[in-house]
Amino acid sequence: MADPDTSPIDLISRLRARQEGMSRQENRVAAYVLDNLDRAVHQNLGEIAAGADVSVATVNRFCQTLGCSGFKEFRIRLAMNVSASMHYLGNPATVPTRPDDLIGQIVDGMTAALEQTRSTLDPAALERAAEALAGAEQIVFLGVGGGSAVLARDAANRFFRLGKASEAHADGYLARMLAATLEPGHALVALSQSGRPAELTDAVQIARQYGAETIAVTRPATPLAELCDIAITLDPPEAADLFKPTASRVAFMAVIDMLAAATAARTPDVSREKLRRIRTALAPLNPTDKPHPIGD
């Protein structure tokens, strides 16, 4: 049996889907648990049996019907599901429908995240990271999951324009392989909003043993922050509204821009020439003498 602490089973969905196929008594248990999720996670076998007005043996059969080895595993899985799901099981969040209200809500959230980042970011860590990136012959950006993977690609996109050999990856196996090819004079930048993915911490450990500089952009006091040579930590606030886009990605993008700008300032001649070449290559596609982003 897989470890119940890590195997991804949505027990709440199973409770909902299997009510029709359960015995009448087991169905009573399912109905009781679904109606009392916040209470059931703290109840013992006898208390759930009493609440559902069934026997203890029925509750045990019910747990096995759901695919659990017994009541102990059922309660562990239920607690995990409830912890992750309660925010989504209540009434829908109130989302503004007027355009001006929506604009205000989103912009205010982003502004708060940026202001908090500005007030808490460690300038010394940012400077150390910029020095390492400015001197690096190769930079590998890593991020797993939806948000951090996109951030890694954005970072590589910013740095190759400055004349830095940079690439971004989200695959854990490839991250290990790349980390094993790094050496002194190379840099690995791991981006993570949780600071916990094993794919990143494993790659960092591999890169460090071969002498590469490792940099984390993540939340403070996380395994990733503690493992890297340099940790740029930020902890932007998140809104309770589950339909509101996460504002932390804006803060992380701001840190990437800070690192890129600081790196360019340390290699001005190379960065200026690479940007000039890129602008020249794109001029026939977008002929203008006004300032505008490089690319489209």
Tab-separated table of C-alpha atoms in Angstrom:
chain	number	residue	atom	x	y	z
A	1	MET	CA	0.000	0.000	0.000
A	2	ALA	CA	1.243	3.498	-0.830
A	3	ASP	CA	2.155	5.862	1.955
A	4	PRO	CA	-1.097	7.647	2.901
A	5	ASP	CA	0.881	10.797	3.643
A	6	THR	CA	1.944	11.223	0.018
A	7	SER	CA	-0.425	9.318	-2.285
A	8	PRO	CA	-2.830	11.706	-4.037
A	9	ILE	CA	-6.311	10.369	-3.342
A	10	ASP	CA	-9.312	12.711	-3.280
A	11	LEU	CA	-11.352	10.992	-0.597
A	12	ILE	CA	-14.103	13.617	-0.677
A	13	SER	CA	-14.754	12.903	-4.353
A	14	ARG	CA	-14.829	9.179	-3.620
A	15	LEU	CA	-17.378	9.745	-0.890
A	16	ARG	CA	-19.570	11.660	-3.293
A	17	ALA	CA	-19.176	9.259	-6.202
A	18	ARG	CA	-19.637	5.992	-4.298
A	19	GLN	CA	-22.702	6.809	-2.286
A	20	GLU	CA	-24.878	5.233	-4.969
A	21	GLY	CA	-22.932	1.942	-5.001
A	22	MET	CA	-22.556	1.489	-1.256
A	23	SER	CA	-24.742	-0.611	0.942
A	24	ARG	CA	-27.533	1.255	2.685
A	25	GLN	CA	-25.602	1.262	5.975
A	26	GLU	CA	-22.345	2.371	4.363
A	27	ASN	CA	-24.245	5.102	2.592
A	28	ARG	CA	-25.349	6.391	5.991
A	29	VAL	CA	-21.703	6.672	7.028
A	30	ALA	CA	-20.795	8.512	3.808
A	31	ALA	CA	-23.674	10.941	4.266
A	32	TYR	CA	-22.713	11.571	7.879
A	33	VAL	CA	-19.061	12.215	7.036
A	34	LEU	CA	-19.885	14.550	4.141
A	35	ASP	CA	-22.324	16.507	6.309
A	36	ASN	CA	-19.795	16.760	9.171
A	37	LEU	CA	-16.383	17.010	7.516
A	38	ASP	CA	-14.865	19.412	10.028
A	39	ARG	CA	-16.088	17.256	12.943
A	40	ALA	CA	-15.460	13.788	11.476
A	41	VAL	CA	-11.714	14.350	11.101
A	42	HIS	CA	-11.434	14.498	14.904
A	43	GLN	CA	-13.788	11.625	15.766
A	44	ASN	CA	-12.813	8.064	16.563
A	45	LEU	CA	-14.311	4.919	15.101
A	46	GLY	CA	-17.047	4.620	17.710
A	47	GLU	CA	-18.049	8.272	17.457
A	48	ILE	CA	-18.507	8.095	13.698
A	49	ALA	CA	-20.485	4.865	14.059
A	50	ALA	CA	-22.723	6.512	16.639
A	51	GLY	CA	-23.141	9.644	14.536
A	52	ALA	CA	-24.183	7.609	11.512
A	53	ASP	CA	-26.275	5.233	13.672
A	54	VAL	CA	-24.465	2.134	12.394
A	55	SER	CA	-22.183	-0.496	13.880
A	56	VAL	CA	-18.414	-0.194	14.224
A	57	ALA	CA	-18.066	-3.100	11.785
A	58	THR	CA	-20.026	-1.118	9.188
A	59	VAL	CA	-17.645	1.827	9.505
A	60	ASN	CA	-14.688	-0.521	8.979
A	61	ARG	CA	-16.326	-2.011	5.852
A	62	PHE	CA	-17.071	1.517	4.660
A	63	CYS	CA	-13.377	2.459	4.963
A	64	GLN	CA	-12.357	-0.599	2.935
A	65	THR	CA	-14.995	0.137	0.300
A	66	LEU	CA	-13.303	3.493	-0.209
A	67	GLY	CA	-9.969	1.756	-0.784
A	68	CYS	CA	-8.435	2.323	2.636
A	69	SER	CA	-6.848	-0.455	4.658
A	70	GLY	CA	-8.918	0.496	7.685
A	71	PHE	CA	-10.193	3.344	9.809
A	72	LYS	CA	-6.723	4.696	10.648
A	73	GLU	CA	-5.807	5.247	7.019
A	74	PHE	CA	-9.273	6.636	6.295
A	75	ARG	CA	-8.947	9.282	9.000
A	76	ILE	CA	-5.448	10.294	7.859
A	77	ARG	CA	-6.632	10.712	4.287
A	78	LEU	CA	-9.800	12.519	5.351
A	79	ALA	CA	-7.798	14.979	7.469
A	80	MET	CA	-5.491	15.707	4.531
A	81	ASN	CA	-8.416	16.227	2.160
A	82	VAL	CA	-10.349	18.445	4.541
A	83	SER	CA	-7.290	20.581	5.263
A	84	ALA	CA	-6.742	21.169	1.556
A	85	SER	CA	-10.390	21.440	0.534
A	86	MET	CA	-12.374	23.340	3.171
A	87	HIS	CA	-11.575	26.690	1.571
A	88	TYR	CA	-13.236	25.426	-1.621
A	89	LEU	CA	-16.245	23.679	-0.090
A	90	GLY	CA	-18.038	26.694	1.356
A	91	ASN	CA	-19.961	29.406	-0.390
A	92	PRO	CA	-18.433	30.719	-3.627
A	93	ALA	CA	-16.159	33.716	-3.242
A	94	THR	CA	-17.608	37.102	-4.072
A	95	VAL	CA	-16.019	38.191	-7.322
A	96	PRO	CA	-16.573	41.761	-8.537
A	97	THR	CA	-18.473	41.958	-11.785
A	98	ARG	CA	-18.065	45.677	-12.453
A	99	PRO	CA	-14.885	46.306	-14.456
A	100	ASP	CA	-13.729	49.182	-12.239
A	101	ASP	CA	-14.171	47.066	-9.071
A	102	LEU	CA	-12.308	44.158	-10.644
A	103	ILE	CA	-9.462	46.408	-11.741
A	104	GLY	CA	-9.164	47.814	-8.241
A	105	GLN	CA	-9.166	44.414	-6.564
A	106	ILE	CA	-6.471	42.934	-8.804
A	107	VAL	CA	-4.220	45.997	-8.888
A	108	ASP	CA	-4.508	46.540	-5.122
A	109	GLY	CA	-3.450	42.929	-4.506
A	110	MET	CA	-0.441	43.243	-6.799
A	111	THR	CA	0.535	46.563	-5.250
A	112	ALA	CA	0.378	45.099	-1.739
A	113	ALA	CA	2.586	42.183	-2.784
A	114	LEU	CA	5.162	44.502	-4.345
A	115	GLU	CA	5.191	46.880	-1.383
A	116	GLN	CA	5.666	44.025	1.062
A	117	THR	CA	8.490	42.644	-1.079
A	118	ARG	CA	10.222	46.025	-1.235
A	119	SER	CA	10.091	46.423	2.526
A	120	THR	CA	11.408	42.945	3.380
A	121	LEU	CA	13.833	42.020	0.596
A	122	ASP	CA	17.455	41.684	1.706
A	123	PRO	CA	19.638	43.974	-0.464
A	124	ALA	CA	22.784	42.084	0.527
A	125	ALA	CA	21.391	38.772	-0.759
A	126	LEU	CA	20.281	40.458	-3.974
A	127	GLU	CA	23.755	41.926	-4.466
A	128	ARG	CA	25.478	38.586	-3.852
A	129	ALA	CA	23.191	36.892	-6.338
A	130	ALA	CA	23.774	39.588	-8.962
A	131	GLU	CA	27.548	39.243	-8.556
A	132	ALA	CA	27.308	35.483	-9.003
A	133	LEU	CA	25.086	35.762	-12.076
A	134	ALA	CA	27.221	38.487	-13.651
A	135	GLY	CA	30.262	36.233	-13.399
A	136	ALA	CA	28.556	33.011	-14.452
A	137	GLU	CA	29.404	31.421	-17.777
A	138	GLN	CA	26.140	29.452	-17.752
A	139	ILE	CA	22.905	29.935	-15.829
A	140	VAL	CA	20.252	27.261	-15.344
A	141	PHE	CA	16.852	28.355	-14.059
A	142	LEU	CA	14.666	25.671	-12.528
A	143	GLY	CA	11.016	25.772	-11.499
A	144	VAL	CA	8.444	23.010	-11.168
A	145	GLY	CA	4.673	23.270	-11.096
A	146	GLY	CA	2.656	25.793	-13.059
A	147	GLY	CA	3.724	29.114	-11.585
A	148	SER	CA	7.410	28.506	-10.878
A	149	ALA	CA	7.982	26.801	-14.234
A	150	VAL	CA	6.661	29.916	-15.997
A	151	LEU	CA	8.843	32.126	-13.799
A	152	ALA	CA	11.931	30.101	-14.745
A	153	ARG	CA	11.183	30.525	-18.452
A	154	ASP	CA	10.683	34.246	-17.961
A	155	ALA	CA	14.018	34.499	-16.136
A	156	ALA	CA	15.891	32.692	-18.910
A	157	ASN	CA	14.185	34.975	-21.425
A	158	ARG	CA	15.456	38.022	-19.558
A	159	PHE	CA	19.020	36.815	-19.121
A	160	PHE	CA	19.817	35.519	-22.588
A	161	ARG	CA	19.218	39.066	-23.875
A	162	LEU	CA	22.045	40.249	-21.628
A	163	GLY	CA	24.539	37.898	-23.247
A	164	LYS	CA	24.224	35.145	-20.641
A	165	ALA	CA	24.014	31.510	-21.703
A	166	SER	CA	20.783	30.721	-19.879
A	167	GLU	CA	18.114	28.028	-20.039
A	168	ALA	CA	15.020	27.064	-18.081
A	169	HIS	CA	13.634	23.631	-17.251
A	170	ALA	CA	10.774	22.133	-15.262
A	171	ASP	CA	11.471	18.403	-15.668
A	172	GLY	CA	12.902	16.787	-12.537
A	173	TYR	CA	14.981	14.167	-14.334
A	174	LEU	CA	16.460	16.740	-16.708
A	175	ALA	CA	17.172	19.037	-13.768
A	176	ARG	CA	19.280	16.300	-12.171
A	177	MET	CA	21.130	15.679	-15.425
A	178	LEU	CA	21.868	19.363	-15.974
A	179	ALA	CA	22.933	19.858	-12.377
A	180	ALA	CA	25.489	17.066	-12.794
A	181	THR	CA	27.099	18.922	-15.719
A	182	LEU	CA	27.580	22.184	-13.824
A	183	GLU	CA	30.868	23.251	-12.252
A	184	PRO	CA	32.597	26.301	-10.778
A	185	GLY	CA	31.709	29.365	-12.839
A	186	HIS	CA	28.167	28.127	-13.448
A	187	ALA	CA	25.007	29.102	-11.556
A	188	LEU	CA	21.779	27.280	-10.782
A	189	VAL	CA	18.778	29.416	-9.827
A	190	ALA	CA	15.854	27.559	-8.230
A	191	LEU	CA	12.524	29.367	-8.136
A	192	SER	CA	9.773	28.073	-5.890
A	193	GLN	CA	6.849	29.665	-4.083
A	194	SER	CA	6.709	26.782	-1.602
A	195	GLY	CA	10.439	26.066	-1.310
A	196	ARG	CA	9.767	22.337	-0.932
A	197	PRO	CA	9.850	20.450	-4.266
A	198	ALA	CA	12.288	17.553	-4.075
A	199	GLU	CA	13.104	18.039	-7.768
A	200	LEU	CA	14.669	21.384	-6.883
A	201	THR	CA	16.411	20.466	-3.646
A	202	ASP	CA	17.889	17.361	-5.281
A	203	ALA	CA	19.205	19.387	-8.230
A	204	VAL	CA	20.695	21.988	-5.876
A	205	GLN	CA	22.518	19.317	-3.873
A	206	ILE	CA	23.933	17.802	-7.062
A	207	ALA	CA	25.066	21.166	-8.449
A	208	ARG	CA	26.715	22.166	-5.169
A	209	GLN	CA	28.856	19.067	-4.993
A	210	TYR	CA	30.384	20.013	-8.349
A	211	GLY	CA	31.083	23.599	-7.289
A	212	ALA	CA	28.293	25.513	-9.030
A	213	GLU	CA	26.797	28.555	-7.305
A	214	THR	CA	23.235	27.893	-6.172
A	215	ILE	CA	20.655	30.638	-5.711
A	216	ALA	CA	17.116	30.302	-4.375
A	217	VAL	CA	14.241	32.699	-4.942
A	218	THR	CA	11.641	31.406	-2.532
A	219	ARG	CA	9.856	31.889	0.759
A	220	PRO	CA	11.938	32.156	3.946
A	221	ALA	CA	12.745	29.248	6.266
A	222	THR	CA	12.093	26.597	3.614
A	223	PRO	CA	14.277	23.594	2.703
A	224	LEU	CA	15.268	25.271	-0.560
A	225	ALA	CA	16.222	28.547	1.117
A	226	GLU	CA	18.359	26.750	3.681
A	227	LEU	CA	20.087	24.551	1.112
A	228	CYS	CA	21.246	27.155	-1.437
A	229	ASP	CA	24.415	29.244	-1.219
A	230	ILE	CA	22.371	32.421	-1.636
A	231	ALA	CA	18.699	32.756	-0.697
A	232	ILE	CA	16.561	35.673	-1.837
A	233	THR	CA	13.450	35.260	0.264
A	234	LEU	CA	10.074	36.932	-0.010
A	235	ASP	CA	6.704	36.214	1.531
A	236	PRO	CA	4.075	38.316	-0.255
A	237	PRO	CA	0.521	38.263	1.114
A	238	GLU	CA	-2.122	36.169	-0.597
A	239	ALA	CA	-5.809	37.055	-0.730
A	240	ALA	CA	-8.357	34.716	0.828
A	241	ASP	CA	-10.514	35.029	-2.294
A	242	LEU	CA	-9.873	31.749	-4.112
A	243	PHE	CA	-10.926	33.184	-7.500
A	244	LYS	CA	-8.452	36.034	-7.288
A	245	PRO	CA	-5.188	35.406	-9.189
A	246	THR	CA	-2.203	34.886	-6.925
A	247	ALA	CA	-0.302	38.126	-6.429
A	248	SER	CA	2.922	36.421	-5.365
A	249	ARG	CA	3.902	35.710	-8.955
A	250	VAL	CA	4.155	39.468	-9.513
A	251	ALA	CA	6.551	39.759	-6.582
A	252	PHE	CA	8.665	36.887	-7.904
A	253	MET	CA	8.749	38.486	-11.364
A	254	ALA	CA	9.894	41.736	-9.768
A	255	VAL	CA	12.805	39.912	-8.118
A	256	ILE	CA	13.768	38.398	-11.478
A	257	ASP	CA	13.746	41.881	-13.005
A	258	MET	CA	15.887	43.188	-10.134
A	259	LEU	CA	18.428	40.428	-10.688
A	260	ALA	CA	18.476	41.019	-14.443
A	261	ALA	CA	18.920	44.772	-14.051
A	262	ALA	CA	21.646	44.345	-11.442
A	263	THR	CA	23.435	41.794	-13.614
A	264	ALA	CA	23.273	44.061	-16.660
A	265	ALA	CA	24.698	46.933	-14.614
A	266	ARG	CA	27.714	44.752	-13.797
A	267	THR	CA	28.315	43.792	-17.425
A	268	PRO	CA	27.208	46.983	-19.197
A	269	ASP	CA	29.247	46.706	-22.394
A	270	VAL	CA	28.266	43.109	-23.149
A	271	SER	CA	24.626	43.620	-22.189
A	272	ARG	CA	24.312	46.815	-24.221
A	273	GLU	CA	25.785	45.189	-27.318
A	274	LYS	CA	23.573	42.091	-27.082
A	275	LEU	CA	20.473	44.241	-26.669
A	276	ARG	CA	21.526	46.375	-29.650
A	277	ARG	CA	21.907	43.283	-31.838
A	278	ILE	CA	18.515	41.956	-30.809
A	279	ARG	CA	16.873	45.325	-31.520
A	280	THR	CA	18.563	45.417	-34.930
A	281	ALA	CA	17.363	41.918	-35.761
A	282	LEU	CA	13.778	42.862	-34.883
A	283	ALA	CA	13.748	46.294	-36.533
A	284	PRO	CA	12.349	45.051	-39.877
A	285	LEU	CA	9.416	43.450	-38.034
A	286	ASN	CA	8.568	46.497	-35.943
A	287	PRO	CA	10.037	49.667	-37.448
A	288	THR	CA	9.901	52.387	-34.794
A	289	ASP	CA	12.305	54.740	-33.092
A	290	LYS	CA	10.211	54.917	-29.918
A	291	PRO	CA	11.122	52.975	-26.790
A	292	HIS	CA	9.305	49.635	-26.624
A	293	PRO	CA	9.924	46.166	-25.231
A	294	ILE	CA	12.438	43.968	-27.005
A	295	GLY	CA	10.321	41.260	-28.566
A	296	ASP	CA	6.547	41.112	-28.769
